[in-house]
Coordinates of C-alpha atoms in Angstrom, one line a residue:
M17 CA -4.4 62.3 56.4
K18 CA -2.7 65.3 55.0
I19 CA 0.8 65.6 53.5
S20 CA 3.2 68.2 52.1
L21 CA 4.7 67.2 48.8
F22 CA 8.0 69.1 48.1
T23 CA 8.8 68.9 44.3
N24 CA 11.1 70.2 41.6
G25 CA 8.3 71.4 39.5
I26 CA 5.4 69.3 38.1
Y27 CA 4.8 68.0 34.7
P28 CA 3.7 69.6 32.3
Y29 CA 4.9 72.9 33.6
V30 CA 8.4 71.5 34.1
L31 CA 9.6 68.6 32.0
G32 CA 11.5 65.6 33.4
G33 CA 11.0 62.2 34.9
M34 CA 11.0 63.5 38.5
Q35 CA 8.5 66.0 37.6
K36 CA 6.2 63.4 36.2
H37 CA 6.7 61.2 39.2
S38 CA 5.6 64.2 41.4
F39 CA 2.5 64.9 39.3
N40 CA 1.4 61.3 39.7
L41 CA 2.2 61.4 43.4
A42 CA -0.2 64.2 43.8
K43 CA -2.7 62.9 41.5
Y44 CA -2.8 59.4 43.3
F45 CA -2.7 60.8 46.7
A46 CA -5.8 62.8 45.8
K47 CA -7.6 59.9 44.3
N48 CA -7.1 57.9 47.6
G49 CA -8.5 60.8 49.7
I50 CA -5.2 62.2 51.0
Y51 CA -4.9 66.0 51.3
V52 CA -1.9 67.4 49.4
D53 CA -0.1 70.7 50.0
L54 CA 1.7 70.6 46.6
Y55 CA 4.9 72.8 46.7
H56 CA 6.3 73.1 43.1
Y57 CA 8.4 75.7 41.0
V58 CA 8.3 77.3 37.6
H59 CA 11.6 78.8 36.0
F60 CA 12.5 82.3 36.9
D61 CA 11.2 83.7 33.6
Q62 CA 7.8 81.9 33.7
P63 CA 4.5 83.0 35.2
L64 CA 3.4 81.3 38.4
V65 CA 0.9 78.7 38.0
K66 CA -2.4 79.8 39.4
N67 CA -4.8 77.0 38.3
L68 CA -3.6 73.5 38.2
N69 CA -5.4 72.6 34.9
C70 CA -3.4 69.4 34.6
F71 CA -5.5 67.8 37.4
S72 CA -9.3 66.9 37.4
N73 CA -11.8 69.0 39.3
E74 CA -12.2 65.9 41.6
D75 CA -8.4 65.8 42.2
L76 CA -8.3 69.4 43.0
K77 CA -10.6 69.0 45.9
F78 CA -7.7 67.5 47.6
I79 CA -4.7 69.4 46.1
N80 CA -3.6 72.9 47.5
N81 CA -1.5 74.7 45.0
I82 CA 1.8 76.4 46.2
C83 CA 3.8 77.6 43.3
L84 CA 7.3 79.3 43.7
R85 CA 10.0 80.5 41.4
F86 CA 13.4 78.8 41.0
D87 CA 16.2 81.3 41.1
K88 CA 17.8 82.7 37.9
P89 CA 20.8 80.6 36.7
Q90 CA 24.2 81.9 37.4
K91 CA 27.7 81.5 35.9
Y92 CA 29.8 80.3 38.7
P93 CA 30.4 76.6 39.4
G94 CA 27.7 74.8 41.7
H95 CA 25.1 77.5 41.2
Y96 CA 22.5 74.9 40.8
I97 CA 23.2 73.6 44.3
F98 CA 23.0 76.9 45.7
R99 CA 19.7 77.7 43.9
S100 CA 18.4 74.4 45.2
Y101 CA 19.4 75.3 48.7
N102 CA 17.4 78.8 48.4
Y103 CA 14.5 77.0 46.9
S104 CA 14.4 74.6 50.0
K105 CA 14.4 77.6 52.2
K106 CA 11.5 79.3 50.3
I107 CA 9.6 76.1 50.7
Y108 CA 10.3 75.9 54.4
K109 CA 9.1 79.5 54.8
E110 CA 5.8 78.8 53.0
F111 CA 5.4 75.6 55.0
L112 CA 5.4 77.3 58.3
N113 CA 2.5 79.5 57.1
K114 CA 0.4 76.5 56.4
K115 CA -1.7 74.3 58.6
S116 CA -0.1 71.4 60.0
V117 CA 0.4 68.2 58.0
D118 CA 1.0 64.5 59.1
F119 CA 4.0 63.9 56.9
V120 CA 6.5 65.6 54.4
Y121 CA 7.5 63.8 51.2
A122 CA 10.4 65.5 49.4
Q123 CA 11.8 65.1 46.2
G124 CA 15.5 65.5 45.4
L125 CA 17.1 68.4 47.3
T126 CA 13.8 70.1 48.1
G127 CA 13.7 69.0 51.7
W128 CA 17.3 70.3 52.4
F129 CA 16.5 73.3 54.7
Y130 CA 13.5 71.6 56.3
S131 CA 15.7 68.6 57.3
I132 CA 18.2 71.0 59.0
Q133 CA 15.5 72.7 61.0
K134 CA 14.0 69.5 62.0
N135 CA 17.2 68.2 63.3
N136 CA 17.8 71.5 65.1
N137 CA 15.6 70.4 68.0
N138 CA 12.4 71.4 66.1
Y139 CA 10.7 68.3 67.1
H140 CA 7.3 69.6 66.5
L141 CA 7.9 69.3 62.6
P142 CA 6.4 66.2 61.2
P143 CA 8.6 63.3 59.7
I144 CA 10.1 63.8 56.3
A145 CA 10.8 61.2 53.6
V146 CA 13.2 62.0 50.9
N147 CA 13.4 60.5 47.4
F148 CA 16.6 61.3 45.6
H149 CA 15.5 59.4 42.5
G150 CA 18.5 58.7 40.2
L151 CA 21.4 59.5 42.3
E152 CA 23.2 60.2 39.2
M153 CA 26.1 61.8 41.1
F154 CA 27.2 58.3 42.4
Q155 CA 27.0 56.6 38.9
K156 CA 29.2 56.6 36.0
A157 CA 30.1 60.0 34.4
A158 CA 29.9 60.5 30.8
S159 CA 32.9 63.0 30.8
F160 CA 35.5 64.5 33.1
K161 CA 33.4 67.8 33.2
E162 CA 30.2 65.7 34.3
K163 CA 32.5 64.0 37.0
L164 CA 33.3 67.3 38.6
K165 CA 29.7 68.4 38.6
Q166 CA 28.8 65.0 40.4
Q167 CA 31.4 65.7 43.3
L168 CA 29.5 69.0 44.1
F169 CA 26.2 67.1 44.4
K170 CA 27.5 64.3 46.5
I171 CA 27.9 66.5 49.7
P172 CA 24.4 67.7 50.1
V173 CA 22.9 64.4 49.1
R174 CA 24.9 62.6 51.8
N175 CA 24.0 65.1 54.4
I176 CA 20.3 65.3 53.6
S177 CA 20.1 61.4 53.6
K178 CA 21.2 61.2 57.2
L179 CA 18.8 63.8 58.4
T180 CA 15.7 62.5 57.1
S181 CA 13.1 60.2 59.0
F182 CA 13.6 57.8 56.0
N183 CA 14.8 57.5 52.4
Y184 CA 12.9 56.2 49.6
S185 CA 14.7 54.2 46.9
L186 CA 13.3 53.4 43.5
G187 CA 15.1 49.9 43.8
G188 CA 17.7 48.1 41.8
K189 CA 21.3 49.5 42.2
L190 CA 20.0 52.7 43.8
S191 CA 19.3 51.0 47.1
S192 CA 22.9 49.7 47.2
I193 CA 24.2 53.2 46.5
L194 CA 22.1 54.6 49.5
K195 CA 23.2 52.0 51.9
E196 CA 26.8 53.2 51.3
F197 CA 26.2 56.6 53.0
S198 CA 23.0 56.3 54.8
N199 CA 21.6 54.2 57.7
N200 CA 20.5 50.9 56.3
Q201 CA 17.4 51.0 58.6
K202 CA 16.2 54.2 56.8
I203 CA 15.6 52.9 53.3
I204 CA 12.3 51.9 51.8
E205 CA 12.0 50.5 48.2
R206 CA 9.1 51.8 46.1
P207 CA 9.2 51.6 42.4
N208 CA 8.3 54.3 39.8
A209 CA 4.9 53.7 38.0
I210 CA 2.7 54.7 35.3
S211 CA -1.1 55.1 34.9
K212 CA -3.0 52.2 33.5
D213 CA -4.2 54.0 30.5
W214 CA -0.7 53.5 29.2
V215 CA -1.1 49.7 28.9
F216 CA -1.6 48.4 25.3
D217 CA -4.3 46.0 26.0
P218 CA -5.4 44.2 24.1
Y219 CA -2.0 43.9 22.7
I220 CA -1.8 43.7 18.8
H221 CA 1.5 42.8 17.4
N222 CA 2.6 45.1 14.6
K223 CA 4.7 43.1 12.2
N224 CA 6.7 46.0 10.8
K225 CA 8.5 45.7 7.4
V226 CA 11.6 47.0 9.0
R227 CA 12.6 46.9 12.7
K228 CA 11.7 50.2 14.3
F229 CA 13.6 51.8 17.1
V230 CA 12.9 54.8 19.3
F231 CA 14.8 57.1 21.7
L232 CA 12.9 59.5 24.0
G233 CA 14.7 62.1 26.2
R234 CA 16.5 65.3 26.5
Y235 CA 19.7 66.0 24.6
V236 CA 22.2 65.9 27.7
R237 CA 25.4 64.2 27.8
H238 CA 24.7 61.3 30.3
K239 CA 21.7 60.1 28.1
G240 CA 24.3 58.4 25.7
I241 CA 22.7 60.2 22.5
E242 CA 26.3 60.8 21.1
E243 CA 27.2 57.1 21.3
L244 CA 23.8 56.1 19.9
S245 CA 24.0 58.5 16.9
K246 CA 27.5 57.3 16.1
I247 CA 26.3 53.7 16.0
I248 CA 23.1 54.6 13.9
K249 CA 25.3 56.5 11.3
N250 CA 27.5 53.3 10.8
L251 CA 24.4 51.0 10.4
I252 CA 21.8 53.1 8.7
N253 CA 23.0 52.5 5.2
S254 CA 23.8 48.8 5.2
H255 CA 20.8 47.5 7.4
D256 CA 16.9 47.8 7.2
L257 CA 15.9 49.8 10.1
E258 CA 14.0 53.0 11.2
I259 CA 14.8 55.1 14.3
S260 CA 12.7 57.9 15.7
F261 CA 14.1 60.4 18.2
I262 CA 11.6 62.3 20.5
G263 CA 12.9 65.2 22.3
P264 CA 14.6 68.5 21.6
I265 CA 17.6 67.2 19.7
P266 CA 19.8 70.2 18.3
K267 CA 19.7 70.5 14.4
K268 CA 23.5 70.2 14.2
K269 CA 23.4 66.9 16.0
Q270 CA 20.8 65.4 13.7
I271 CA 21.5 62.5 11.2
I272 CA 20.4 63.4 7.5
N273 CA 18.7 60.2 6.5
K274 CA 15.2 59.4 5.5
K275 CA 15.4 56.3 7.9
V276 CA 15.9 58.7 11.0
I277 CA 12.8 60.6 12.1
Y278 CA 13.1 63.6 14.5
H279 CA 9.8 64.5 16.2
G280 CA 11.1 67.1 18.4
E281 CA 9.8 67.8 21.8
I282 CA 6.3 66.6 22.2
K283 CA 4.2 68.3 24.9
D284 CA 0.9 67.1 26.5
K285 CA -0.8 70.5 25.9
V286 CA -1.3 69.4 22.2
G287 CA -2.2 65.8 22.9
G288 CA 1.3 64.8 23.4
S289 CA 0.7 61.6 25.3
I290 CA -1.6 60.4 22.5
K291 CA 1.1 61.0 19.8
I292 CA 3.9 59.4 21.9
K293 CA 1.8 56.4 22.6
K294 CA 1.2 56.0 18.9
I295 CA 4.9 56.1 18.1
L296 CA 5.7 53.7 21.0
R297 CA 3.0 51.3 19.9
N298 CA 4.2 51.3 16.4
S299 CA 7.9 50.6 17.4
D300 CA 9.7 47.4 18.1
F301 CA 12.4 48.6 20.6
L302 CA 13.2 51.5 23.0
I303 CA 16.9 52.4 23.3
C304 CA 18.0 54.0 26.5
P305 CA 21.8 54.0 26.5
S306 CA 22.3 56.4 29.5
Y307 CA 25.3 56.5 31.7
A308 CA 23.2 57.2 34.8
E309 CA 19.5 57.0 35.5
G310 CA 17.0 56.5 38.2
M311 CA 13.9 54.5 37.2
P312 CA 13.1 56.2 33.8
T313 CA 9.3 56.6 33.3
V314 CA 9.9 56.5 29.6
I315 CA 11.0 52.7 29.9
L316 CA 7.8 52.0 31.7
E317 CA 5.8 53.7 29.1
A318 CA 7.6 52.0 26.3
M319 CA 7.1 48.6 28.0
A320 CA 3.4 49.4 28.5
S321 CA 3.3 50.2 24.9
G322 CA 4.6 46.8 23.8
C323 CA 8.2 47.6 23.2
S324 CA 11.2 45.4 23.9
I325 CA 13.8 47.5 25.7
I326 CA 17.5 48.0 25.1
A327 CA 19.0 49.7 28.2
S328 CA 22.0 50.5 30.3
D329 CA 22.2 48.5 33.6
V330 CA 22.1 51.7 35.7
G331 CA 19.9 52.8 38.5
A332 CA 16.7 50.8 38.9
V333 CA 16.7 49.8 35.3
R334 CA 17.3 46.1 36.1
S335 CA 14.1 46.0 38.1
M336 CA 12.1 46.7 34.8
V337 CA 14.4 45.1 32.1
D338 CA 16.0 41.6 31.8
E339 CA 16.4 38.9 29.1
S340 CA 12.7 38.2 29.1
N341 CA 11.7 41.6 27.5
G342 CA 15.0 43.1 26.4
W343 CA 18.7 43.5 26.9
L344 CA 20.8 45.3 29.6
I345 CA 24.2 46.6 28.5
S346 CA 27.2 48.3 30.2
P347 CA 27.0 52.1 30.4
G348 CA 28.9 53.9 27.8
N349 CA 30.0 50.6 26.0
E350 CA 29.5 51.4 22.2
K351 CA 30.8 47.9 21.1
E352 CA 28.2 46.2 23.3
L353 CA 25.4 48.6 22.3
N354 CA 26.2 48.1 18.6
K355 CA 26.2 44.3 19.1
I356 CA 22.7 44.4 20.8
I357 CA 21.1 46.7 18.1
L358 CA 22.3 44.1 15.6
K359 CA 21.1 41.3 17.5
A360 CA 17.7 43.0 17.8
L361 CA 17.6 43.7 14.0
Y362 CA 17.7 40.1 13.3
I363 CA 15.7 38.6 16.2
D364 CA 13.2 36.0 15.3
E365 CA 9.6 37.5 15.1
L366 CA 8.1 35.0 17.4
E367 CA 10.9 35.7 20.2
L368 CA 10.4 39.5 19.6
D369 CA 6.7 39.1 20.2
K370 CA 7.2 37.2 23.3
K371 CA 9.5 40.0 24.7
K372 CA 7.0 42.7 23.8
K373 CA 4.2 40.7 25.7
N374 CA 6.4 40.2 28.6
S375 CA 7.0 44.1 28.7
I376 CA 3.3 44.7 29.1
D377 CA 2.8 42.0 31.7
K378 CA 5.5 43.3 33.9
V379 CA 4.0 46.8 33.9
K380 CA 0.6 45.5 34.6
K381 CA 2.0 43.3 37.5
N382 CA 4.3 45.7 39.3
F383 CA 4.3 49.3 38.0
I384 CA 0.8 50.7 38.0
W385 CA 0.2 53.8 40.0
D386 CA -3.1 52.5 41.4
K387 CA -1.1 49.7 43.2
V388 CA 2.1 51.4 44.1
I389 CA 0.5 54.4 45.7
V390 CA -1.3 52.1 48.3
D391 CA 2.1 51.0 49.6
I392 CA 3.4 54.5 49.9
I393 CA 0.3 55.7 51.7
N394 CA 0.8 52.7 54.1
D395 CA 4.4 53.8 54.5
L396 CA 3.4 57.3 55.7
K397 CA 0.4 56.3 57.8
N398 CA 2.2 53.5 59.7
F399 CA 5.6 55.3 60.0
N400 CA 7.6 54.1 63.0
L401 CA 11.4 54.4 62.6
E402 CA 12.0 51.3 64.8
N403 CA 10.0 49.1 62.5
I404 CA 11.5 50.1 59.3
K405 CA 13.5 47.1 58.1
D406 CA 16.4 46.9 55.7

């Protein structure tokens, strides 16, 4: 079997949860003997990727590298959507020059132009499945400015979802969102996953002198860092705790206190995964207070590392987190977040240890790529629109 994988870049050349998902899709397709035409981009000012050094030589026997450039950012409203459309058009033109494939798997808006062409009586084109991931544009906005941006994205997402052979959902609330504007018979749930080397096994409970929290992510408004930082400032001097921030947090937004550690952006090229694993395995709680999310890879990585999770009940988060391994909070609710952090600070050691173990067990059972990829391959091999059930 051969597929075309349309992506918004792949990790580590482009950072982000969707990029990690795309990298793992390509990797585990290859590990299962599926040939992949991998379409990915680099930013306008970066050199094209000629050698995919992020994959093993064995993987590369099955992966064909097609690297393109994403257009330069502009100043007018909606420029990202316009650039995304242009990128999808570039992909389609490249696709026509390649040998035929059995299926197209498209991430986000990458299958936009392809979907239009397929529905313009181009029946010779193979079927296409689209994964919109977080569908953040249909979730709670962190500000009025963010809400305006969301409105611009809703139109193409609705249109593309109706043109595809079927839509992938990561589960949780995301399936309900898709059902509001897409044919219910065109949705298949498949979760995000991580590689089994992330699993802290055998698990060793670290009895920290103080409770250790960690936040991992980019500094963007919908991640809820502003609310989290405000709470930490109020708690840091009157409670025993330590919090680490992993990600490019601007200097002017950092809290000056020895209990708050800023690691900056940690990249894989310098052993980043090893360093992140070490921080997570030495932490008690991951905090993910986002206004909108898909199914964050960072939550799975933290769970696999033996962390209890404090996260907003958005996207597919509830499929990973419940009272057995953490706490769910309402997005953007500062009082609720503050209350749960205090609860986590004084939770009984045995109860905390149980939550940590449950996190690891959940990942091992449901969210390992070796298992998830088998279901995805079967979806594509056995595709028949009439047989897809809600």
